[in-house]
Structure formats: C-alpha cells, structure tokens
Amino acid sequence: RGTRRRIPQRNVNMPFTRNIELGRVALVNLAADPLYGKLVTIVDFVDMNRVLVDSPTIQRCVISLRRLALTSIVVDLKGEKSPSKETLAAALKAADVEGKWAASAWGKKIARQQARKNLTDFDRYKVMVARVKRSALVKKALA
C-alpha cells in the first residue's frame, strides 16, 4: 500500500542533559569511597560502567559511574583523551569550575551542610538563641 501516514518532523527535546562525556565534572557521592565529596573530571572511558577520572587534588583513577553524580559543568578538553595533569589543571582554571560549583545551588547546599557539621556545641547554642530572638521579632511584627 502506498498510503503510509507521514509523521511530522518537529524538534524533540531530549529528556537528559547531563551526558557522560569527556570533560564532564562529577561529584563522588558514595560515602564509602575515599574520594567522597570531591569534584572530579571524566578524562577517559574504560567500559560502559567505569570511567577514568582526574582532578588536580587527586591521583588519576578508575571509578564506577554508580559512585558519581554528574554536574552540569563541562570542561573543554578539546577532544583530547587522557590529558596531562597540567593541561587538565589549565582547562579547569579557564572554565572556573570551583567558582561555578560554589555559585551553584548544589555547591551552596553542600557547603552549608559542611559548615553546620563543623559547628561546636557553643556555636549551636548561639544559633539557637538567634533563632529564638528572630522568632520573637517576627511574632511581635505580625501581632
């Protein structure tokens, strides 16, 4: 039959925007991993489940994708697989990865959690007193 229905072409938005690619910055999110909480960059692929990651502060290593949380930050490695430490450090500095991470909501949340985790008992007491004072001012203003 020659009466096939033609499907109209339209722009299709892909559901995922954070693809696993060279230069993608990721956060190690498995607490049992010694790299937990560190930002790493994907520099090469080992297989479907593992990648080679590197960062100026760590030694290059293979890590499972299950241990990584991909960020929206991508570093331009100019298509180079397994760049040297110097090349990677220059690319990270040019892309201002630390600044972008610190400005992101995710980075701010982790920094806030870390700051709260490092509070002393007296610091927690001061926070409690400040909350009580603020609550009293709000109640007074609304009354």
Short mmCIF file of N, CA, C and O in Angstrom, two decimals:
data_model
loop_
_atom_site.label_atom_id
_atom_site.label_comp_id
_atom_site.label_asym_id
_atom_site.label_seq_id
_atom_site.Cartn_x
_atom_site.Cartn_y
_atom_site.Cartn_z
N ARG A 1 0.83 -1.19 0.00
CA ARG A 1 0.00 0.00 0.00
C ARG A 1 0.87 1.24 0.00
O ARG A 1 1.84 1.33 0.73
N GLY A 2 0.51 2.22 -0.69
CA GLY A 2 1.25 3.45 -0.77
C GLY A 2 0.66 4.57 0.07
O GLY A 2 0.95 5.72 -0.14
N THR A 3 -0.20 4.23 1.02
CA THR A 3 -0.87 5.27 1.82
C THR A 3 -0.32 5.29 3.25
O THR A 3 -1.06 5.17 4.20
N ARG A 4 0.98 5.40 3.36
CA ARG A 4 1.58 5.49 4.70
C ARG A 4 1.38 6.89 5.26
O ARG A 4 1.48 7.87 4.55
N ARG A 5 1.11 6.91 6.56
CA ARG A 5 0.99 8.21 7.21
C ARG A 5 2.38 8.75 7.49
O ARG A 5 3.25 8.04 7.97
N ARG A 6 2.57 9.99 7.19
CA ARG A 6 3.87 10.61 7.42
C ARG A 6 3.84 11.29 8.79
O ARG A 6 2.94 12.06 9.10
N ILE A 7 4.86 10.99 9.61
CA ILE A 7 4.96 11.59 10.93
C ILE A 7 5.62 12.96 10.78
O ILE A 7 6.69 13.07 10.19
N PRO A 8 4.98 14.00 11.28
CA PRO A 8 5.56 15.35 11.12
C PRO A 8 6.87 15.47 11.89
O PRO A 8 7.00 14.97 13.00
N GLN A 9 7.83 16.12 11.26
CA GLN A 9 9.11 16.37 11.91
C GLN A 9 8.97 17.57 12.83
O GLN A 9 8.47 18.61 12.43
N ARG A 10 9.44 17.42 14.05
CA ARG A 10 9.43 18.54 14.99
C ARG A 10 10.65 18.42 15.89
O ARG A 10 11.26 17.36 15.99
N ASN A 11 10.95 19.50 16.50
CA ASN A 11 12.11 19.49 17.39
C ASN A 11 11.78 18.70 18.64
O ASN A 11 10.82 19.02 19.35
N VAL A 12 12.57 17.68 18.90
CA VAL A 12 12.34 16.83 20.06
C VAL A 12 13.38 17.18 21.11
O VAL A 12 14.58 17.18 20.83
N ASN A 13 12.92 17.49 22.30
CA ASN A 13 13.83 17.78 23.40
C ASN A 13 14.22 16.47 24.08
O ASN A 13 13.35 15.69 24.46
N MET A 14 15.51 16.27 24.21
CA MET A 14 15.98 15.06 24.87
C MET A 14 15.70 15.18 26.37
O MET A 14 15.83 16.26 26.95
N PRO A 15 15.33 14.08 27.02
CA PRO A 15 14.99 14.16 28.44
C PRO A 15 16.21 14.37 29.34
O PRO A 15 16.09 14.87 30.44
N PHE A 16 17.41 13.99 28.88
CA PHE A 16 18.60 14.11 29.70
C PHE A 16 19.54 15.16 29.11
O PHE A 16 19.74 15.20 27.91
N THR A 17 20.11 15.98 29.97
CA THR A 17 21.05 16.99 29.51
C THR A 17 22.45 16.75 30.07
O THR A 17 23.41 17.29 29.57
N ARG A 18 22.56 15.95 31.11
CA ARG A 18 23.86 15.66 31.71
C ARG A 18 24.36 14.31 31.20
O ARG A 18 24.14 13.27 31.82
N ASN A 19 25.03 14.35 30.07
CA ASN A 19 25.53 13.12 29.46
C ASN A 19 26.93 12.82 29.96
O ASN A 19 27.68 13.72 30.34
N ILE A 20 27.29 11.55 29.92
CA ILE A 20 28.64 11.14 30.29
C ILE A 20 29.53 11.43 29.09
O ILE A 20 29.38 10.84 28.03
N GLU A 21 30.44 12.39 29.25
CA GLU A 21 31.28 12.83 28.15
C GLU A 21 32.63 13.27 28.69
O GLU A 21 32.79 13.51 29.89
N LEU A 22 33.60 13.36 27.80
CA LEU A 22 34.92 13.84 28.20
C LEU A 22 34.80 15.28 28.69
O LEU A 22 34.17 16.11 28.04
N GLY A 23 35.39 15.55 29.83
CA GLY A 23 35.35 16.89 30.39
C GLY A 23 34.18 17.15 31.32
O GLY A 23 34.11 18.22 31.92
N ARG A 24 33.28 16.20 31.48
CA ARG A 24 32.15 16.39 32.39
C ARG A 24 32.66 16.34 33.83
O ARG A 24 33.39 15.45 34.22
N VAL A 25 32.28 17.32 34.61
CA VAL A 25 32.67 17.37 36.02
C VAL A 25 31.62 16.60 36.81
O VAL A 25 30.42 16.75 36.58
N ALA A 26 32.09 15.76 37.74
CA ALA A 26 31.19 14.93 38.53
C ALA A 26 31.59 15.02 40.00
O ALA A 26 32.73 15.37 40.34
N LEU A 27 30.64 14.70 40.86
CA LEU A 27 30.87 14.68 42.30
C LEU A 27 30.85 13.23 42.75
O LEU A 27 29.92 12.48 42.40
N VAL A 28 31.85 12.81 43.51
CA VAL A 28 31.86 11.45 44.04
C VAL A 28 30.89 11.42 45.21
O VAL A 28 31.05 12.14 46.18
N ASN A 29 29.84 10.57 45.08
CA ASN A 29 28.76 10.63 46.06
C ASN A 29 28.59 9.37 46.90
O ASN A 29 27.59 9.22 47.58
N LEU A 30 29.55 8.45 46.86
CA LEU A 30 29.47 7.26 47.70
C LEU A 30 30.33 7.50 48.94
O LEU A 30 31.54 7.70 48.85
N ALA A 31 29.69 7.47 50.12
CA ALA A 31 30.39 7.82 51.36
C ALA A 31 31.53 6.86 51.68
O ALA A 31 32.49 7.23 52.34
N ALA A 32 31.45 5.62 51.21
CA ALA A 32 32.50 4.64 51.50
C ALA A 32 33.74 4.87 50.63
O ALA A 32 34.80 4.30 50.90
N ASP A 33 33.62 5.68 49.61
CA ASP A 33 34.74 5.93 48.71
C ASP A 33 35.69 6.95 49.34
O ASP A 33 35.25 7.94 49.91
N PRO A 34 37.01 6.74 49.22
CA PRO A 34 37.95 7.71 49.79
C PRO A 34 37.88 9.09 49.13
O PRO A 34 38.31 10.08 49.71
N LEU A 35 37.32 9.17 47.93
CA LEU A 35 37.19 10.44 47.22
C LEU A 35 35.86 11.13 47.50
O LEU A 35 35.51 12.10 46.83
N TYR A 36 35.09 10.65 48.47
CA TYR A 36 33.76 11.16 48.74
C TYR A 36 33.75 12.69 48.89
O TYR A 36 34.56 13.27 49.60
N GLY A 37 32.84 13.34 48.16
CA GLY A 37 32.67 14.79 48.25
C GLY A 37 33.60 15.59 47.37
O GLY A 37 33.55 16.81 47.37
N LYS A 38 34.44 14.93 46.59
CA LYS A 38 35.39 15.64 45.74
C LYS A 38 34.83 15.80 44.33
O LYS A 38 34.10 14.95 43.83
N LEU A 39 35.19 16.92 43.69
CA LEU A 39 34.85 17.14 42.29
C LEU A 39 35.94 16.52 41.43
O LEU A 39 37.12 16.77 41.65
N VAL A 40 35.52 15.71 40.46
CA VAL A 40 36.46 15.07 39.54
C VAL A 40 36.00 15.34 38.11
O VAL A 40 34.84 15.69 37.88
N THR A 41 36.91 15.15 37.16
CA THR A 41 36.59 15.35 35.75
C THR A 41 36.79 14.04 35.01
O THR A 41 37.81 13.37 35.21
N ILE A 42 35.84 13.69 34.16
CA ILE A 42 35.96 12.47 33.35
C ILE A 42 36.96 12.75 32.23
O ILE A 42 36.77 13.67 31.44
N VAL A 43 38.03 11.94 32.17
CA VAL A 43 39.06 12.16 31.15
C VAL A 43 39.15 11.01 30.15
O VAL A 43 39.77 11.16 29.10
N ASP A 44 38.55 9.85 30.46
CA ASP A 44 38.58 8.73 29.52
C ASP A 44 37.52 7.72 29.94
O ASP A 44 37.05 7.73 31.08
N PHE A 45 37.17 6.83 29.03
CA PHE A 45 36.19 5.79 29.29
C PHE A 45 36.90 4.44 29.36
O PHE A 45 37.76 4.15 28.53
N VAL A 46 36.54 3.60 30.32
CA VAL A 46 37.10 2.26 30.42
C VAL A 46 36.14 1.28 29.76
O VAL A 46 36.51 0.52 28.88
N ASP A 47 34.89 1.29 30.20
CA ASP A 47 33.83 0.49 29.58
C ASP A 47 32.50 1.18 29.85
O ASP A 47 32.48 2.36 30.22
N MET A 48 31.42 0.44 29.71
CA MET A 48 30.08 1.05 29.86
C MET A 48 29.79 1.50 31.29
O MET A 48 28.91 2.33 31.51
N ASN A 49 30.50 0.95 32.27
CA ASN A 49 30.19 1.24 33.66
C ASN A 49 31.28 1.97 34.42
O ASN A 49 31.06 2.37 35.56
N ARG A 50 32.46 2.11 33.83
CA ARG A 50 33.58 2.74 34.54
C ARG A 50 34.25 3.79 33.67
O ARG A 50 34.30 3.66 32.45
N VAL A 51 34.75 4.82 34.35
CA VAL A 51 35.45 5.91 33.66
C VAL A 51 36.74 6.22 34.40
O VAL A 51 36.90 5.90 35.58
N LEU A 52 37.65 6.86 33.69
CA LEU A 52 38.90 7.35 34.28
C LEU A 52 38.67 8.80 34.67
O LEU A 52 38.25 9.61 33.83
N VAL A 53 38.91 9.11 35.94
CA VAL A 53 38.67 10.47 36.43
C VAL A 53 39.97 11.06 36.95
O VAL A 53 40.89 10.34 37.34
N ASP A 54 40.03 12.37 36.94
CA ASP A 54 41.22 13.07 37.39
C ASP A 54 40.82 14.43 37.94
O ASP A 54 39.75 14.97 37.60
N SER A 55 41.67 14.96 38.78
CA SER A 55 41.48 16.28 39.36
C SER A 55 42.86 16.74 39.84
O SER A 55 43.72 15.91 40.10
N PRO A 56 43.08 18.04 39.96
CA PRO A 56 44.40 18.50 40.43
C PRO A 56 44.74 18.01 41.85
O PRO A 56 45.90 17.89 42.19
N THR A 57 43.74 17.71 42.65
CA THR A 57 43.98 17.34 44.04
C THR A 57 44.05 15.84 44.28
O THR A 57 44.35 15.42 45.40
N ILE A 58 43.74 15.02 43.26
CA ILE A 58 43.74 13.57 43.46
C ILE A 58 44.62 12.90 42.42
O ILE A 58 45.02 13.52 41.43
N GLN A 59 44.87 11.62 42.65
CA GLN A 59 45.59 10.82 41.67
C GLN A 59 44.57 10.24 40.68
O GLN A 59 43.47 9.85 41.08
N ARG A 60 44.94 10.19 39.42
CA ARG A 60 44.06 9.66 38.38
C ARG A 60 43.67 8.22 38.71
O ARG A 60 44.52 7.41 39.08
N CYS A 61 42.37 7.90 38.60
CA CYS A 61 41.93 6.55 38.94
C CYS A 61 40.67 6.19 38.15
O CYS A 61 40.00 7.04 37.58
N VAL A 62 40.38 4.90 38.15
CA VAL A 62 39.17 4.38 37.51
C VAL A 62 38.09 4.31 38.58
O VAL A 62 38.33 3.86 39.71
N ILE A 63 36.90 4.77 38.23
CA ILE A 63 35.80 4.77 39.20
C ILE A 63 34.51 4.36 38.49
O ILE A 63 34.31 4.65 37.31
N SER A 64 33.66 3.68 39.22
CA SER A 64 32.37 3.25 38.68
C SER A 64 31.43 4.44 38.53
O SER A 64 31.44 5.36 39.35
N LEU A 65 30.62 4.41 37.49
CA LEU A 65 29.66 5.50 37.26
C LEU A 65 28.61 5.55 38.36
O LEU A 65 28.00 6.59 38.59
N ARG A 66 28.39 4.44 39.04
CA ARG A 66 27.41 4.42 40.13
C ARG A 66 27.85 5.30 41.30
O ARG A 66 27.04 5.72 42.10
N ARG A 67 29.15 5.53 41.40
CA ARG A 67 29.68 6.33 42.50
C ARG A 67 29.71 7.82 42.16
O ARG A 67 30.10 8.62 43.00
N LEU A 68 29.35 8.18 40.95
CA LEU A 68 29.44 9.57 40.51
C LEU A 68 28.07 10.20 40.34
O LEU A 68 27.13 9.55 39.90
N ALA A 69 27.98 11.47 40.66
CA ALA A 69 26.81 12.27 40.36
C ALA A 69 27.27 13.34 39.37
O ALA A 69 28.14 14.15 39.69
N LEU A 70 26.71 13.32 38.18
CA LEU A 70 27.13 14.25 37.13
C LEU A 70 26.61 15.65 37.42
O LEU A 70 25.45 15.83 37.79
N THR A 71 27.46 16.64 37.23
CA THR A 71 27.05 18.03 37.38
C THR A 71 26.76 18.61 35.99
O THR A 71 26.99 17.95 34.98
N SER A 72 26.31 19.82 35.96
CA SER A 72 26.02 20.46 34.67
C SER A 72 27.25 21.17 34.11
O SER A 72 27.20 21.78 33.06
N ILE A 73 28.39 21.08 34.82
CA ILE A 73 29.61 21.76 34.40
C ILE A 73 30.40 20.86 33.46
O ILE A 73 30.63 19.69 33.76
N VAL A 74 30.82 21.41 32.32
CA VAL A 74 31.64 20.67 31.36
C VAL A 74 32.89 21.50 31.06
O VAL A 74 32.81 22.69 30.81
N VAL A 75 34.03 20.83 31.09
CA VAL A 75 35.31 21.47 30.80
C VAL A 75 35.70 21.12 29.37
O VAL A 75 35.57 19.97 28.95
N ASP A 76 36.15 22.10 28.62
CA ASP A 76 36.56 21.86 27.23
C ASP A 76 37.97 21.28 27.21
O ASP A 76 38.95 21.99 27.46
N LEU A 77 38.07 19.98 26.92
CA LEU A 77 39.38 19.32 26.81
C LEU A 77 39.86 19.26 25.37
O LEU A 77 40.85 18.62 25.07
N LYS A 78 39.15 19.93 24.48
CA LYS A 78 39.47 19.98 23.05
C LYS A 78 39.57 18.58 22.44
O LYS A 78 40.44 18.30 21.61
N GLY A 79 38.69 17.68 22.88
CA GLY A 79 38.64 16.33 22.32
C GLY A 79 39.80 15.45 22.71
O GLY A 79 39.93 14.33 22.22
N GLU A 80 40.64 15.90 23.61
CA GLU A 80 41.83 15.13 23.99
C GLU A 80 41.48 14.11 25.07
O GLU A 80 40.98 14.46 26.13
N LYS A 81 41.75 12.84 24.78
CA LYS A 81 41.54 11.80 25.78
C LYS A 81 42.77 11.74 26.68
O LYS A 81 43.89 11.87 26.22
N SER A 82 42.55 11.52 27.94
CA SER A 82 43.61 11.40 28.95
C SER A 82 44.62 12.55 28.88
O SER A 82 45.80 12.34 28.64
N PRO A 83 44.18 13.78 29.09
CA PRO A 83 45.12 14.91 29.06
C PRO A 83 46.07 14.86 30.25
O PRO A 83 45.78 14.22 31.27
N SER A 84 47.19 15.54 30.15
CA SER A 84 48.15 15.58 31.25
C SER A 84 47.56 16.39 32.40
O SER A 84 46.59 17.13 32.23
N LYS A 85 48.19 16.26 33.56
CA LYS A 85 47.73 17.00 34.74
C LYS A 85 47.75 18.50 34.50
O LYS A 85 46.83 19.22 34.88
N GLU A 86 48.81 18.97 33.83
CA GLU A 86 48.94 20.41 33.58
C GLU A 86 47.85 20.92 32.64
O GLU A 86 47.26 21.98 32.86
N THR A 87 47.57 20.13 31.59
CA THR A 87 46.53 20.51 30.63
C THR A 87 45.17 20.54 31.32
O THR A 87 44.38 21.47 31.11
N LEU A 88 44.90 19.53 32.14
CA LEU A 88 43.62 19.47 32.85
C LEU A 88 43.49 20.62 33.83
O LEU A 88 42.44 21.26 33.91
N ALA A 89 44.56 20.90 34.57
CA ALA A 89 44.51 22.00 35.54
C ALA A 89 44.26 23.34 34.85
O ALA A 89 43.49 24.17 35.34
N ALA A 90 44.89 23.53 33.68
CA ALA A 90 44.69 24.77 32.93
C ALA A 90 43.25 24.87 32.42
O ALA A 90 42.64 25.95 32.47
N ALA A 91 42.69 23.75 31.95
CA ALA A 91 41.32 23.74 31.45
C ALA A 91 40.33 24.00 32.59
O ALA A 91 39.35 24.73 32.41
N LEU A 92 40.59 23.41 33.75
CA LEU A 92 39.71 23.63 34.91
C LEU A 92 39.76 25.09 35.35
O LEU A 92 38.74 25.68 35.71
N LYS A 93 40.95 25.68 35.34
CA LYS A 93 41.09 27.07 35.73
C LYS A 93 40.42 27.99 34.72
O LYS A 93 39.76 28.97 35.09
N ALA A 94 40.57 27.68 33.43
CA ALA A 94 39.95 28.51 32.38
C ALA A 94 38.43 28.45 32.46
O ALA A 94 37.75 29.43 32.17
N ALA A 95 37.89 27.28 32.83
CA ALA A 95 36.43 27.13 32.93
C ALA A 95 35.88 27.61 34.26
O ALA A 95 34.67 27.63 34.45
N ASP A 96 36.76 27.98 35.21
CA ASP A 96 36.36 28.45 36.54
C ASP A 96 35.40 27.46 37.21
O ASP A 96 34.30 27.80 37.64
N VAL A 97 35.82 26.20 37.26
CA VAL A 97 34.97 25.14 37.80
C VAL A 97 34.66 25.37 39.27
O VAL A 97 33.51 25.23 39.69
N GLU A 98 35.67 25.71 40.06
CA GLU A 98 35.44 25.93 41.50
C GLU A 98 34.46 27.08 41.73
O GLU A 98 33.60 27.00 42.60
N GLY A 99 34.58 28.14 40.96
CA GLY A 99 33.67 29.28 41.10
C GLY A 99 32.24 28.93 40.71
O GLY A 99 31.29 29.30 41.40
N LYS A 100 32.10 28.20 39.60
CA LYS A 100 30.76 27.78 39.16
C LYS A 100 30.14 26.85 40.18
O LYS A 100 28.94 26.92 40.45
N TRP A 101 30.96 25.94 40.74
CA TRP A 101 30.44 24.99 41.73
C TRP A 101 30.01 25.73 42.99
O TRP A 101 28.94 25.45 43.54
N ALA A 102 30.81 26.67 43.46
CA ALA A 102 30.48 27.42 44.66
C ALA A 102 29.24 28.28 44.46
O ALA A 102 28.49 28.53 45.41
N ALA A 103 28.98 28.72 43.23
CA ALA A 103 27.83 29.57 42.94
C ALA A 103 26.56 28.75 42.70
O ALA A 103 25.46 29.30 42.76
N SER A 104 26.69 27.45 42.45
CA SER A 104 25.51 26.63 42.16
C SER A 104 24.76 26.31 43.44
O SER A 104 25.32 26.32 44.54
N ALA A 105 23.48 26.02 43.32
CA ALA A 105 22.65 25.70 44.48
C ALA A 105 23.15 24.42 45.15
O ALA A 105 23.15 24.31 46.39
N TRP A 106 23.57 23.46 44.35
CA TRP A 106 24.08 22.19 44.86
C TRP A 106 25.35 22.42 45.69
O TRP A 106 25.50 21.89 46.79
N GLY A 107 26.27 23.22 45.17
CA GLY A 107 27.50 23.53 45.87
C GLY A 107 27.25 24.29 47.16
O GLY A 107 27.89 24.05 48.19
N LYS A 108 26.30 25.24 47.11
CA LYS A 108 25.97 26.02 48.31
C LYS A 108 25.36 25.12 49.38
O LYS A 108 25.65 25.27 50.57
N LYS A 109 24.52 24.18 48.96
CA LYS A 109 23.90 23.26 49.90
C LYS A 109 24.94 22.40 50.61
O LYS A 109 24.90 22.23 51.84
N ILE A 110 25.90 21.88 49.85
CA ILE A 110 26.94 21.04 50.44
C ILE A 110 27.83 21.87 51.37
O ILE A 110 28.22 21.41 52.45
N ALA A 111 28.14 23.10 50.98
CA ALA A 111 28.95 23.98 51.84
C ALA A 111 28.21 24.29 53.14
O ALA A 111 28.82 24.32 54.22
N ARG A 112 26.90 24.53 53.03
CA ARG A 112 26.09 24.81 54.22
C ARG A 112 26.06 23.60 55.16
O ARG A 112 26.21 23.73 56.38
N GLN A 113 25.89 22.39 54.58
CA GLN A 113 25.89 21.18 55.39
C GLN A 113 27.23 20.98 56.08
O GLN A 113 27.28 20.60 57.26
N GLN A 114 28.31 21.25 55.36
CA GLN A 114 29.65 21.10 55.93
C GLN A 114 29.87 22.10 57.06
O GLN A 114 30.46 21.77 58.09
N ALA A 115 29.40 23.33 56.87
CA ALA A 115 29.55 24.35 57.91
C ALA A 115 28.77 23.96 59.16
O ALA A 115 29.27 24.12 60.29
N ARG A 116 27.57 23.46 58.99
CA ARG A 116 26.77 23.04 60.15
C ARG A 116 27.39 21.84 60.85
O ARG A 116 27.33 21.72 62.07
N LYS A 117 27.99 20.96 60.06
CA LYS A 117 28.62 19.77 60.63
C LYS A 117 29.82 20.14 61.50
O LYS A 117 30.11 19.48 62.49
N ASN A 118 30.50 21.23 61.17
CA ASN A 118 31.70 21.64 61.89
C ASN A 118 31.42 22.58 63.06
O ASN A 118 32.36 23.06 63.68
N LEU A 119 30.15 22.85 63.36
CA LEU A 119 29.83 23.73 64.48
C LEU A 119 30.18 23.07 65.81
O LEU A 119 30.02 21.86 65.98
N THR A 120 30.63 23.88 66.75
CA THR A 120 30.86 23.39 68.11
C THR A 120 29.56 23.48 68.89
O THR A 120 28.56 24.04 68.41
N ASP A 121 29.57 22.96 70.10
CA ASP A 121 28.38 22.99 70.94
C ASP A 121 27.96 24.43 71.23
O ASP A 121 26.78 24.77 71.18
N PHE A 122 28.94 25.30 71.50
CA PHE A 122 28.62 26.69 71.79
C PHE A 122 28.08 27.41 70.55
O PHE A 122 27.16 28.24 70.66
N ASP A 123 28.62 27.07 69.37
CA ASP A 123 28.10 27.66 68.13
C ASP A 123 26.65 27.26 67.91
O ASP A 123 25.83 28.08 67.50
N ARG A 124 26.32 25.99 68.18
CA ARG A 124 24.93 25.55 68.04
C ARG A 124 24.03 26.30 69.03
O ARG A 124 22.89 26.64 68.71
N TYR A 125 24.54 26.55 70.24
CA TYR A 125 23.78 27.32 71.23
C TYR A 125 23.52 28.74 70.73
O TYR A 125 22.40 29.24 70.84
N LYS A 126 24.55 29.39 70.16
CA LYS A 126 24.38 30.74 69.64
C LYS A 126 23.35 30.77 68.51
O LYS A 126 22.55 31.71 68.41
N VAL A 127 23.35 29.76 67.65
CA VAL A 127 22.37 29.67 66.57
C VAL A 127 20.96 29.54 67.15
O VAL A 127 20.02 30.18 66.69
N MET A 128 20.82 28.72 68.20
CA MET A 128 19.51 28.53 68.83
C MET A 128 19.01 29.84 69.43
O MET A 128 17.83 30.20 69.27
N VAL A 129 19.89 30.59 70.11
CA VAL A 129 19.50 31.87 70.71
C VAL A 129 19.08 32.86 69.62
O VAL A 129 18.09 33.57 69.76
N ALA A 130 19.82 32.91 68.53
CA ALA A 130 19.49 33.82 67.42
C ALA A 130 18.14 33.46 66.81
O ALA A 130 17.36 34.35 66.47
N ARG A 131 17.86 32.16 66.69
CA ARG A 131 16.55 31.74 66.15
C ARG A 131 15.42 32.15 67.07
O ARG A 131 14.35 32.58 66.61
N VAL A 132 15.62 32.03 68.38
CA VAL A 132 14.59 32.42 69.35
C VAL A 132 14.34 33.93 69.25
O VAL A 132 13.18 34.38 69.23
N LYS A 133 15.42 34.72 69.15
CA LYS A 133 15.26 36.19 69.04
C LYS A 133 14.54 36.57 67.75
O LYS A 133 13.67 37.43 67.74
N ARG A 134 14.92 35.92 66.64
CA ARG A 134 14.27 36.22 65.36
C ARG A 134 12.79 35.84 65.41
O ARG A 134 11.93 36.58 64.93
N SER A 135 12.48 34.70 66.01
CA SER A 135 11.09 34.26 66.12
C SER A 135 10.28 35.26 66.94
O SER A 135 9.13 35.58 66.58
N ALA A 136 10.89 35.79 67.99
CA ALA A 136 10.18 36.78 68.83
C ALA A 136 9.91 38.05 68.04
O ALA A 136 8.81 38.64 68.15
N LEU A 137 10.88 38.49 67.25
CA LEU A 137 10.68 39.71 66.43
C LEU A 137 9.59 39.49 65.39
O LEU A 137 8.78 40.40 65.13
N VAL A 138 9.56 38.33 64.78
CA VAL A 138 8.54 38.04 63.76
C VAL A 138 7.16 38.02 64.40
O VAL A 138 6.20 38.59 63.87
N LYS A 139 7.04 37.39 65.56
CA LYS A 139 5.75 37.33 66.26
C LYS A 139 5.28 38.73 66.65
O LYS A 139 4.10 39.05 66.56
N LYS A 140 6.24 39.56 67.10
CA LYS A 140 5.90 40.94 67.50
C LYS A 140 5.44 41.75 66.28
O LYS A 140 4.50 42.54 66.37
N ALA A 141 6.10 41.55 65.14
CA ALA A 141 5.75 42.31 63.93
C ALA A 141 4.38 41.87 63.39
O ALA A 141 3.65 42.68 62.84
N LEU A 142 4.06 40.58 63.53
CA LEU A 142 2.79 40.08 63.00
C LEU A 142 1.62 40.31 63.96
O LEU A 142 0.47 40.20 63.55
N ALA A 143 1.91 40.61 65.21
CA ALA A 143 0.84 40.79 66.20
C ALA A 143 0.18 42.14 66.09
O ALA A 143 0.53 43.04 65.45
#
